[in-house]
XYZ file of C-alpha atoms in Angstrom:
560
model
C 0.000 0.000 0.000
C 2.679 2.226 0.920
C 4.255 1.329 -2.580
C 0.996 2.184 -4.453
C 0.824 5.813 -2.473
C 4.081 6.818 -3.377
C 3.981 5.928 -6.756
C 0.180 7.830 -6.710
C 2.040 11.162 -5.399
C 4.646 11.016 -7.841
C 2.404 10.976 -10.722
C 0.681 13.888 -9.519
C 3.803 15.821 -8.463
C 5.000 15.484 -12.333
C 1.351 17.072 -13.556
C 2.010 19.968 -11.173
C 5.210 21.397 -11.802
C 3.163 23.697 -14.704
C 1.351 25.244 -11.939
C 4.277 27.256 -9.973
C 5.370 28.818 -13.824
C 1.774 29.451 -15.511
C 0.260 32.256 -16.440
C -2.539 33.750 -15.024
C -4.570 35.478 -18.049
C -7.378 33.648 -19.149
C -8.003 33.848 -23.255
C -10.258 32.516 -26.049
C -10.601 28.920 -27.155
C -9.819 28.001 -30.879
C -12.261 27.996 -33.451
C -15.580 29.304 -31.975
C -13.895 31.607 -29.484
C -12.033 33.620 -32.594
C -15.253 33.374 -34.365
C -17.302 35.283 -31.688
C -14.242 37.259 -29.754
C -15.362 35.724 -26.167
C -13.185 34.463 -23.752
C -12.804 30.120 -23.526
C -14.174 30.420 -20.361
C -17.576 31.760 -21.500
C -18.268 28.010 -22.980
C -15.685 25.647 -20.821
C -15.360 25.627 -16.841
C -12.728 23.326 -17.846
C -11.838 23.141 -21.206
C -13.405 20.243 -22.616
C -16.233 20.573 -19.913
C -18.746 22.638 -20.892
C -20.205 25.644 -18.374
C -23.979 26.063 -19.304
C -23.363 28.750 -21.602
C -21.384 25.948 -23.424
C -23.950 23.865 -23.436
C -26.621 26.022 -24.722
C -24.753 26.742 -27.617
C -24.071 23.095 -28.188
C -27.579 22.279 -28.185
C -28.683 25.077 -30.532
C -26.373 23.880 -33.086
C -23.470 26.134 -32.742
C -25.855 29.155 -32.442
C -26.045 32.031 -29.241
C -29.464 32.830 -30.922
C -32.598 31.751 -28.762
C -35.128 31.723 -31.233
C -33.923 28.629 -33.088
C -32.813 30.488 -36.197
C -29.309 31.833 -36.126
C -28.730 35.889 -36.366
C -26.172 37.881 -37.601
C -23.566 37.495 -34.834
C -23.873 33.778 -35.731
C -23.374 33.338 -38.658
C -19.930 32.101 -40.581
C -19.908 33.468 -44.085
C -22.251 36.485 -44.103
C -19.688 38.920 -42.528
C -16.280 38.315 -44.709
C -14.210 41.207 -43.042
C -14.774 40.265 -39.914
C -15.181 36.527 -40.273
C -12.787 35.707 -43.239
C -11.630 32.305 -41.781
C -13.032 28.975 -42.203
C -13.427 27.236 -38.763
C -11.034 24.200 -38.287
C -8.904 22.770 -35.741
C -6.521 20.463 -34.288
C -6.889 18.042 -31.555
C -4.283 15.384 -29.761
C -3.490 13.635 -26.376
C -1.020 11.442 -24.881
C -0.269 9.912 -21.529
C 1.871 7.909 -19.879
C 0.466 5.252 -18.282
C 1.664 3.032 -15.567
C -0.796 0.278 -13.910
C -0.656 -2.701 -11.162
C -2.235 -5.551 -11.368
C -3.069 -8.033 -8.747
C -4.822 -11.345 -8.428
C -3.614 -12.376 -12.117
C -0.932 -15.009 -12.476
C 2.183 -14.716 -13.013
C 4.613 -16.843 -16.000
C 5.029 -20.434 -15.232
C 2.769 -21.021 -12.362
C 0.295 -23.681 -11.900
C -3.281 -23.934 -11.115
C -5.275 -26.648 -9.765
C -8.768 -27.426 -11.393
C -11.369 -29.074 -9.196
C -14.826 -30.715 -10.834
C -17.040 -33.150 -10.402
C -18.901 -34.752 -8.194
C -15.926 -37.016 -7.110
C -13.840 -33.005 -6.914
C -11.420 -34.448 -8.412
C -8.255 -32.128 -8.710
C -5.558 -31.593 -11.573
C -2.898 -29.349 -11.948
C -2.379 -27.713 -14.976
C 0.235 -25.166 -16.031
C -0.461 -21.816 -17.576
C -1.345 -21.850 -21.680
C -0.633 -19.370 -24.338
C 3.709 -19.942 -23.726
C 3.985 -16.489 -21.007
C 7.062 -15.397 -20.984
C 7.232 -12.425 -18.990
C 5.522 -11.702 -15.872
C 4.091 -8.025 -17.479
C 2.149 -10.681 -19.615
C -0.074 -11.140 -16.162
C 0.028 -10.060 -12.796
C 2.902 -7.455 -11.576
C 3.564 -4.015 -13.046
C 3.068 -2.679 -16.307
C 3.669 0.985 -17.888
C 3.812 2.425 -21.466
C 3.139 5.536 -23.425
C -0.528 5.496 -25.286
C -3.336 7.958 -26.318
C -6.963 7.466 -26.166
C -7.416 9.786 -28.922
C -3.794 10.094 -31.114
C -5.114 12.994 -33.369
C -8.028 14.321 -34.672
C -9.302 17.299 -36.723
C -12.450 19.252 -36.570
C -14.430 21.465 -38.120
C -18.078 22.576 -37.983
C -20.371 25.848 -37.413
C -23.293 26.966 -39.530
C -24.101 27.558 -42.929
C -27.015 29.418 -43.414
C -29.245 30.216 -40.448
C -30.983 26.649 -39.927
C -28.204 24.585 -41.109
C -25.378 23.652 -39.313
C -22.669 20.879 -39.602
C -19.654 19.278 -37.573
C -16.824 16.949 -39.491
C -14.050 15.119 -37.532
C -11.299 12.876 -39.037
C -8.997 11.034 -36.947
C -6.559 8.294 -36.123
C -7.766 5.766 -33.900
C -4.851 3.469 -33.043
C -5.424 0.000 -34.385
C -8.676 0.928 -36.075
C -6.341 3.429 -38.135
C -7.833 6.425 -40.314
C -11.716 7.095 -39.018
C -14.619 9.564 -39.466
C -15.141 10.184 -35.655
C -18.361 12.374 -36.311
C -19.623 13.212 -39.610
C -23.272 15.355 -39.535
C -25.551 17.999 -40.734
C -28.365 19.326 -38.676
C -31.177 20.882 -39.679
C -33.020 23.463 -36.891
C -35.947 25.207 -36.352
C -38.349 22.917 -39.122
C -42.016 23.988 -38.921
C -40.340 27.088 -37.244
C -40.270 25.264 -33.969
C -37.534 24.549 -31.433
C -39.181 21.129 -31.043
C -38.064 19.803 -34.377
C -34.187 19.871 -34.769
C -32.442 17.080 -36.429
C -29.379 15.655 -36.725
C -28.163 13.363 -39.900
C -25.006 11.232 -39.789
C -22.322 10.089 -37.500
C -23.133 11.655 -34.325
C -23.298 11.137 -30.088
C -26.748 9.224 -29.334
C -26.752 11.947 -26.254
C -25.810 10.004 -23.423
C -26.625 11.242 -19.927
C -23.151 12.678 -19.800
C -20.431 13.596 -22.794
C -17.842 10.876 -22.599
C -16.173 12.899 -25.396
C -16.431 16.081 -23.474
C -15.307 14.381 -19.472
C -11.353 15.896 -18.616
C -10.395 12.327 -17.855
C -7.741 10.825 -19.847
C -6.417 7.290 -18.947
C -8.676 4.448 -18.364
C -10.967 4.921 -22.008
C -13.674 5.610 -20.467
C -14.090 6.834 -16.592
C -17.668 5.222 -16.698
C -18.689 1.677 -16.121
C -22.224 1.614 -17.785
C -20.744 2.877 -20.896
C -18.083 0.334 -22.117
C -18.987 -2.598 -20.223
C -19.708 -6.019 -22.071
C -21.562 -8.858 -19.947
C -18.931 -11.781 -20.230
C -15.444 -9.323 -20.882
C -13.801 -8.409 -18.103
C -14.162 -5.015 -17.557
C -10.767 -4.547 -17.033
C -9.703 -5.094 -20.496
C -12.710 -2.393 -21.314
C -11.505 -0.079 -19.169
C -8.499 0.084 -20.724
C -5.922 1.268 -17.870
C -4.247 -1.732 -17.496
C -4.014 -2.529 -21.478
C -3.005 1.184 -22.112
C -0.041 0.807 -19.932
C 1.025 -2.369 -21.598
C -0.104 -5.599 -20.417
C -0.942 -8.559 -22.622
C -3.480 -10.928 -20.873
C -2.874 -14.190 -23.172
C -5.456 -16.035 -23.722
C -8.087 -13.439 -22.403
C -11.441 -13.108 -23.583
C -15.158 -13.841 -22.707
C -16.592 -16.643 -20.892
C -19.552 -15.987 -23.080
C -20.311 -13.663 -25.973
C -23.471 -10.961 -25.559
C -23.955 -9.205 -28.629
C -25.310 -5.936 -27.225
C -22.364 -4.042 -27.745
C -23.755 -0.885 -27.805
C -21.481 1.411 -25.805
C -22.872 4.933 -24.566
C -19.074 6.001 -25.532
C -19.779 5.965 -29.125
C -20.949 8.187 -32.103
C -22.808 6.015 -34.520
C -24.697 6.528 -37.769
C -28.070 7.414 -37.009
C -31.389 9.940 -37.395
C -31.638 11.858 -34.493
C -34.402 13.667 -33.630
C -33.789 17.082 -30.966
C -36.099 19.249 -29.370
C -36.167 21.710 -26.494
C -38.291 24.697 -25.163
C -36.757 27.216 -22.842
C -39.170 27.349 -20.499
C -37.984 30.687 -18.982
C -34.878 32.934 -19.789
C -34.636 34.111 -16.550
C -35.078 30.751 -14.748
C -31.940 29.733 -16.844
C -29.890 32.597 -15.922
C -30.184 31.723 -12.371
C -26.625 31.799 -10.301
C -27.806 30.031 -7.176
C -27.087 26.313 -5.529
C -30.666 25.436 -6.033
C -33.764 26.461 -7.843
C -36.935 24.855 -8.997
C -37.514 27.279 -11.522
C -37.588 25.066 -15.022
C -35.332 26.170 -17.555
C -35.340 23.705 -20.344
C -36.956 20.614 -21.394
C -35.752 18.572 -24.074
C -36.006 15.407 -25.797
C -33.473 13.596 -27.559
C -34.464 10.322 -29.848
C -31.683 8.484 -31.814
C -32.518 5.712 -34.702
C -29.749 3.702 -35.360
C -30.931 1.741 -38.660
C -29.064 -1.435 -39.998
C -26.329 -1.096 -37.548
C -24.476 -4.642 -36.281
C -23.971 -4.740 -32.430
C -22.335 -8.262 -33.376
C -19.487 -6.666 -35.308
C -16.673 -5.925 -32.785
C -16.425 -2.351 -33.381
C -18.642 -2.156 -37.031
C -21.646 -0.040 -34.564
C -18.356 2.210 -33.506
C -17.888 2.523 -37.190
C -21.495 2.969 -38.314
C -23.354 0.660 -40.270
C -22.198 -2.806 -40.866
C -23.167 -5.549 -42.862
C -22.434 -8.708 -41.236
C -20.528 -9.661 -38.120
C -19.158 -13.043 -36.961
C -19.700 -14.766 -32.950
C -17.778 -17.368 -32.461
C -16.777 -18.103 -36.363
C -20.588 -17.395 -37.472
C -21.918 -15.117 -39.625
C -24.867 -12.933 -37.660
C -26.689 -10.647 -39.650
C -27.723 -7.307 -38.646
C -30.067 -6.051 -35.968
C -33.790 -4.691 -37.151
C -33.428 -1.647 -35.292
C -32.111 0.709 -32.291
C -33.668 3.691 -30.522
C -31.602 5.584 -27.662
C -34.247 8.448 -26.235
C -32.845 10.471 -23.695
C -35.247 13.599 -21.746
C -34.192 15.981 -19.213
C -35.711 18.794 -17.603
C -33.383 21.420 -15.838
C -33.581 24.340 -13.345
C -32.501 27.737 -11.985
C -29.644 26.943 -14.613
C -28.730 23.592 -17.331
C -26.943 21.609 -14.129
C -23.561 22.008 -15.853
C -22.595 25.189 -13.246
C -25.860 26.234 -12.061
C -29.295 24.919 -11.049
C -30.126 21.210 -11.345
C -31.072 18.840 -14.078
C -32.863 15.548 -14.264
C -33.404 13.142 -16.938
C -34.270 9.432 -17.951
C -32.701 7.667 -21.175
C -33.952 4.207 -22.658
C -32.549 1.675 -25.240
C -34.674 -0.467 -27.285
C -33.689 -2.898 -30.033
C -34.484 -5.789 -32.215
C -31.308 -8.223 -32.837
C -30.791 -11.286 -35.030
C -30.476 -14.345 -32.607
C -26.614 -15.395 -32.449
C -25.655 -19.051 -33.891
C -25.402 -21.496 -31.104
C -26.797 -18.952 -28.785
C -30.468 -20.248 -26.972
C -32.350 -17.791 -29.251
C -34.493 -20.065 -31.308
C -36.351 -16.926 -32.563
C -35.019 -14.934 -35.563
C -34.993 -11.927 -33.559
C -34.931 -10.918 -30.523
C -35.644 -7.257 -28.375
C -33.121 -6.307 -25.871
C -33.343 -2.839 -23.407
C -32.034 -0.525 -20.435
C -33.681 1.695 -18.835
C -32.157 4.665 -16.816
C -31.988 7.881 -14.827
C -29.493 10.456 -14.679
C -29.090 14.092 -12.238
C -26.803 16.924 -11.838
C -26.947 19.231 -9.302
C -24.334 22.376 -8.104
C -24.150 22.869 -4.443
C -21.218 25.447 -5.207
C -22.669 27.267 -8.163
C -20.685 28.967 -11.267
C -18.762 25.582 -11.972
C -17.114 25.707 -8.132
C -18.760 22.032 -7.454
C -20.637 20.240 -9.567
C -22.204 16.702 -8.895
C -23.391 14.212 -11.270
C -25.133 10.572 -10.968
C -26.388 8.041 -13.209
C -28.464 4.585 -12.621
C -29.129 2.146 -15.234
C -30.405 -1.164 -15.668
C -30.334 -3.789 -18.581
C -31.521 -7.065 -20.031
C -30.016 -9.428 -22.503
C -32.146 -11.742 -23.491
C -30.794 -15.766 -24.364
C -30.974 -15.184 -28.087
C -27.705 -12.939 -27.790
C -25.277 -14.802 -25.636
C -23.835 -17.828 -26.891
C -20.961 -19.512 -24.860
C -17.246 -19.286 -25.559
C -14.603 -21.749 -25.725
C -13.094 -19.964 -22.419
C -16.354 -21.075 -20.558
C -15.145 -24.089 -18.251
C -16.993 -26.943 -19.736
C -17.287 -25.789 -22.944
C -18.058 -28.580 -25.880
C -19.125 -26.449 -28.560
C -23.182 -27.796 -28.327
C -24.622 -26.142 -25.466
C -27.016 -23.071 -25.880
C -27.840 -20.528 -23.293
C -30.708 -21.072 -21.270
C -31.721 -17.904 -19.695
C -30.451 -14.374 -20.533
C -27.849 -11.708 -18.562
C -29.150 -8.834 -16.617
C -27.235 -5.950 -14.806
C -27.380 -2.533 -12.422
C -24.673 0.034 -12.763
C -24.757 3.499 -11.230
C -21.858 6.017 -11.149
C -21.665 9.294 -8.414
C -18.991 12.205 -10.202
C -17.890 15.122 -7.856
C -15.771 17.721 -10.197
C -14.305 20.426 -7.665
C -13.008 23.452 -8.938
C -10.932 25.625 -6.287
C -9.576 28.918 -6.553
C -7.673 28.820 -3.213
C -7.748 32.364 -2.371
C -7.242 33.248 -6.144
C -3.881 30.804 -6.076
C -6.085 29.169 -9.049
C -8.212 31.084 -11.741
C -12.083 30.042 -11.705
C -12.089 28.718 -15.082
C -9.896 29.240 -18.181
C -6.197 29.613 -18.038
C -4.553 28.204 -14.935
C -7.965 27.056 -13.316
C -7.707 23.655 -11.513
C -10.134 20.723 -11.371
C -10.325 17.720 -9.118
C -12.272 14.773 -10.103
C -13.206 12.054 -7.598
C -15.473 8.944 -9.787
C -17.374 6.172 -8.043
C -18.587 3.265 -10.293
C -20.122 0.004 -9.433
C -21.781 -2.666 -11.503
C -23.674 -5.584 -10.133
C -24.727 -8.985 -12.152
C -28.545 -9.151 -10.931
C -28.713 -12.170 -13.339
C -26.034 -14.604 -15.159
C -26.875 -16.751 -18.314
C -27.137 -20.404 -17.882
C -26.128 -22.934 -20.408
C -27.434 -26.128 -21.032
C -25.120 -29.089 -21.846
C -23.684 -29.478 -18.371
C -22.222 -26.376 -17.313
C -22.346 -25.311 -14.362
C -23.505 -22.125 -13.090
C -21.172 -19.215 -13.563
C -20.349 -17.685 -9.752
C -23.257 -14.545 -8.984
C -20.491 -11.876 -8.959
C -18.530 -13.050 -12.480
C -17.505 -9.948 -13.680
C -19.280 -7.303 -11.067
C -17.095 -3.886 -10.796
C -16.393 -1.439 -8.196
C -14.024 1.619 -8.828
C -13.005 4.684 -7.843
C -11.139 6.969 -9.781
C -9.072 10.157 -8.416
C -8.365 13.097 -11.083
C -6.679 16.481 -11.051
C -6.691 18.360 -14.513
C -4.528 22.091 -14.968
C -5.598 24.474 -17.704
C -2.141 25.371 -18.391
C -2.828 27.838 -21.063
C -5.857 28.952 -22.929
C -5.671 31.765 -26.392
C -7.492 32.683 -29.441
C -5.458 29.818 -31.044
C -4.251 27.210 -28.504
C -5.267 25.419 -25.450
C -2.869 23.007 -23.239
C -3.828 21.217 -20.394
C -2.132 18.818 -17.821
C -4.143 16.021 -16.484
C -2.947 13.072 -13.508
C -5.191 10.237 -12.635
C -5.437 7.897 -10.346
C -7.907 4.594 -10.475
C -8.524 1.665 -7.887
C -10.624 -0.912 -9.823
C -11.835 -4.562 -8.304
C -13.060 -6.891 -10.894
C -15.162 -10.089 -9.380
C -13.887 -13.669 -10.625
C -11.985 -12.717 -13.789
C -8.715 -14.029 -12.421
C -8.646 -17.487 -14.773
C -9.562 -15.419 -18.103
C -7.249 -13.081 -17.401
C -4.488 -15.597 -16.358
C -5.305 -17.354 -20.082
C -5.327 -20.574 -18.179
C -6.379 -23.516 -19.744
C -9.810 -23.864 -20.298
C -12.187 -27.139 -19.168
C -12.641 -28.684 -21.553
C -8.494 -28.773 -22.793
C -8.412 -30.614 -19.693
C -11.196 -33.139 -20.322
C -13.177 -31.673 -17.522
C -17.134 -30.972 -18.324
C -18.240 -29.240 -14.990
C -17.978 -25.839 -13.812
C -13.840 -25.218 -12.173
C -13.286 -24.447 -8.561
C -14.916 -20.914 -7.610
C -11.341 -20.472 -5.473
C -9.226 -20.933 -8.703
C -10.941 -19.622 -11.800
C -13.118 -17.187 -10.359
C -10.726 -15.314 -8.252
C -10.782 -11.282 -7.996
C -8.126 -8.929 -9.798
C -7.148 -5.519 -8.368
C -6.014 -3.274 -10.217
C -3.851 1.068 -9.464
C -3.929 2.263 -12.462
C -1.931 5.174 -13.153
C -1.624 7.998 -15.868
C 0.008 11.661 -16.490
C -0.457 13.495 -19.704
C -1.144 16.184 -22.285
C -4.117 17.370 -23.777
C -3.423 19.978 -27.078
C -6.106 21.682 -29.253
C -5.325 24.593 -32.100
């Protein structure tokens, strides 16, 4: 422990050095802060997060206009001497990451399996030829980037029309079209009828593309996680800083991989009503004044949730489980509504909302779906709230609950007992919630409130619970309650180190303390079952052990 804490402090003692030599200005942001000559801060508390002012003009479509068609002062192309510039920018991150893992074995140890009713025991050595002990348990670090590069551009192009384009290089999945969309505002000259076309964000409770926390993919559970995978391959702290868990890999497959993360090719419909100006332009801890209502509904047509990352992508065509073609889903709808007060909840007031999925997927080969399709859901809530107002503390929470039904799991070779003929027998279900505190000090004016040299620090609580496992028929046993449950918490600090009309630089540190419920045999790539001629479920003790994991990371985050 006293290991882990000094290598914690360190981390953050390398992200603060900026602090004792910044300056103390604050400036614009690129792109839309040339555009309209305000300062960054008038949008971002902390550049990426948005203030509400930030968020308004998000949600009008890159307009400060409240009547849902854009005025002068909006407008790109209208004004040449003043606005002779087409908007485009840069955008890249890297970290360093660092990460220990525990409760994952180490190269050329042994296990013992126990089945049966006779328990009888074997010992069997690890598979997959380890040769290093970074390949399992120990430490880990490397140098990685959840985002390499990107570039964007976007604004509007008459007074209802406005677009957003974003190229970028996404690691292994190389050259990609992060968002790609035209929106079309104000139709029937309402603010009820907005809507987007293309590669965009199905409006999640909360922007993971817009959280200040670089280091672990994504800092929430409900968003990445896949029923079977162990979260901490999701979560991506441990991978980033360089381990190589052989053999990993699910104990079943679920094909709902729809992750809240992701953009993904869709119709969108967006609508909103102000309900009162001055109810939004409240600066107090608490109000129940309304502001705004809105309603967000995203169809996501022909798009494969079998296909590894093809519903990342957009639309795919076919994907493959287990070696067999699956053709695509019938449909997907992501509706998300929220009603805020005395403020949007970002830095002021209080918001509340509810989001739903809904979707009709092709059953999986040799999964228990003997239908040809087959619905799966979630259901949710989400809240903000700012006991400090103007961005000083800000407190968000989600809940969410979902059900897979048998017709998309089918098991995996990794599953102890696995034959190849067994079919699942009942479906997965799961509760995650998530409680963010984002704390923005000035300490006596040591730190600016927002823009350049302003200070944030992040403290993340996730937890995810199995309420139901799949069963399988063919003899395997039942898979342990708490397979793959999470609980996390997650320690940020992130420095606005500078902030002008064409730059902005920040620092960020993280820390993360994740536990992830009987993964220790996937992880381990020992062998599975059935290699060792065994049909029943392995020893809870052995297979289904926990892994802890620190992960660590320090970086940059650079936009022009």
């Amino acid at each position: 422990m006293r290991k882990t804490l000094l290598m914690f402090l360190s981390f953050f003692a390398l992200a603060s050095v900026a602090v004792f030599f910044s300056p103390k200005a604050a400036n614009a942001y690129p792109g839309f802060a040339r555009k309209y000559n305000f300062p960054c801060s008038f949008c971002h508390i902390q550049w990426p997060k948005l203030a509400d002012t930030g968020h308004f003009f998000k949600d009008r479509g890159f307009m400060l206009s409240t009547t849902g068609k854009a005025n002068g002062l909006d407008m790109m192309f209208q004004d040449p001497k003043n606005q002779n510039y087409f908007p485009i920018g840069f955008h890249m991150s890297m970290a360093y990451y660092g990460s220990q893992v525990n409760g994952v074995a180490t190269s050329g140890s042994a296990e013992s399996y126990c089945a049966g009713s006779t328990h009888t025991c074997i010992t069997k050595g690890l598979s997959g030829g380890a040769t290093s002990a970074l390949d399992h348990g120990g430490w880990a670090n490397g140098a990685s980037a959840n985002t390499p590069w990107d570039i964007e551009s976007g604004g509007l192009l008459n007074p209802w029309i406005s677009f957003w384009v974003q190229p970028g290089y996404n690691g292994s999945l190389g050259l990609q079209i992060v968002k790609l969309w035209v929106r079309f505002d104000d139709l029937f000259n309402s603010t009820w009828a907005n809507l987007y076309v293309g590669k965009a964000s199905v409006d999640p409770p909360f922007s993971n593309q817009r959280n200040v926390y670089i280091g672990t993919n994504v800092p929430w559970t409900m968003y990445d996680y896949q029923p079977g995978t162990s979260e901490l391959m999701n979560n991506g702290g441990a991978t980033n800083a360089g381990f190589n868990f052989l053999g990993a890999g699910a104990l079943y497959y679920d094909g709902d991989m729809f992750a809240m993360a992701n953009d993904a090719t869709q119709f969108r419909y967006f609508g909103y009503h102000i309900n009162s100006g001055a109810a939004c332009s409240t600066q107090s801890s608490f109000s129940i004044d309304p502001c705004e209502t809105r309603v967000s509904i995203s169809f996501l047509p022909n798009s494969s949730l079998y296909a590894g990352n093809s519903f990342v992508s957009g639309s795919g065509v076919t994907g493959t489980a287990n070696g067999s073609s699956v053709v695509n889903n019938g449909f997907n709808y992501f509706v998300h509504l929220t009603q805020s007060f005395g403020g949007w909840g970002r830095t002021n007031g209080e918001r509340i909302g509810a989001f739903a999925l809904v979707g009709m997927g092709s059953a999986i080969p040799q999964g228990g779906g003997t239908n040809p399709n087959t619905v799966y859901n979630r259901e949710g809530i989400d809240f903000m709230m700012n006991p400090i107002p103007n961005g000083g503390l800000n407190i968000f929470a989600a809940w969410d609950i979902a059900q897979d039904p048998t017709g998309m799991i089918a098991a995996t070779p990794l599953l102890p007992g696995f034959t190849g003929s067994q079919v699942a027998t009942s479906g997965a279900e799961y509760m995650s919630w998530l409680i963010q505190a984002d704390w923005q000090p000035t300490f006596g004016g040591f730190f600016s409130q927002s823009g350049t040299n302003s200070n944030m620090i992040s403290f993340i609580y996730n937890q995810l619970n199995m309420m139901q496992q799949p069963t399988f028929s063919g003899g395997i046993a039942n898979l342990p309650g708490n397979f793959n449950n999470v609980l996390a918490f997650t320690l940020s600090d992130r420095y606005w180190l500078w902030g002008s009309d064409r730059a902005d630089i920040s620092l960020f540190a993280q820390y993360q303390y994740m536990i992830n419920y009987g993964v220790a045999g996937a992880l381990s790539g020992w062998a599975t079952a059935a290699n060792t001629g065994l049909n029943t479920q392995v020893s809870s003790r052995q297979f289904f052990g926990n892994v802890e994991a620190n992960n660590f990371s320090v970086g940059i985050d650079f936009a022009y």
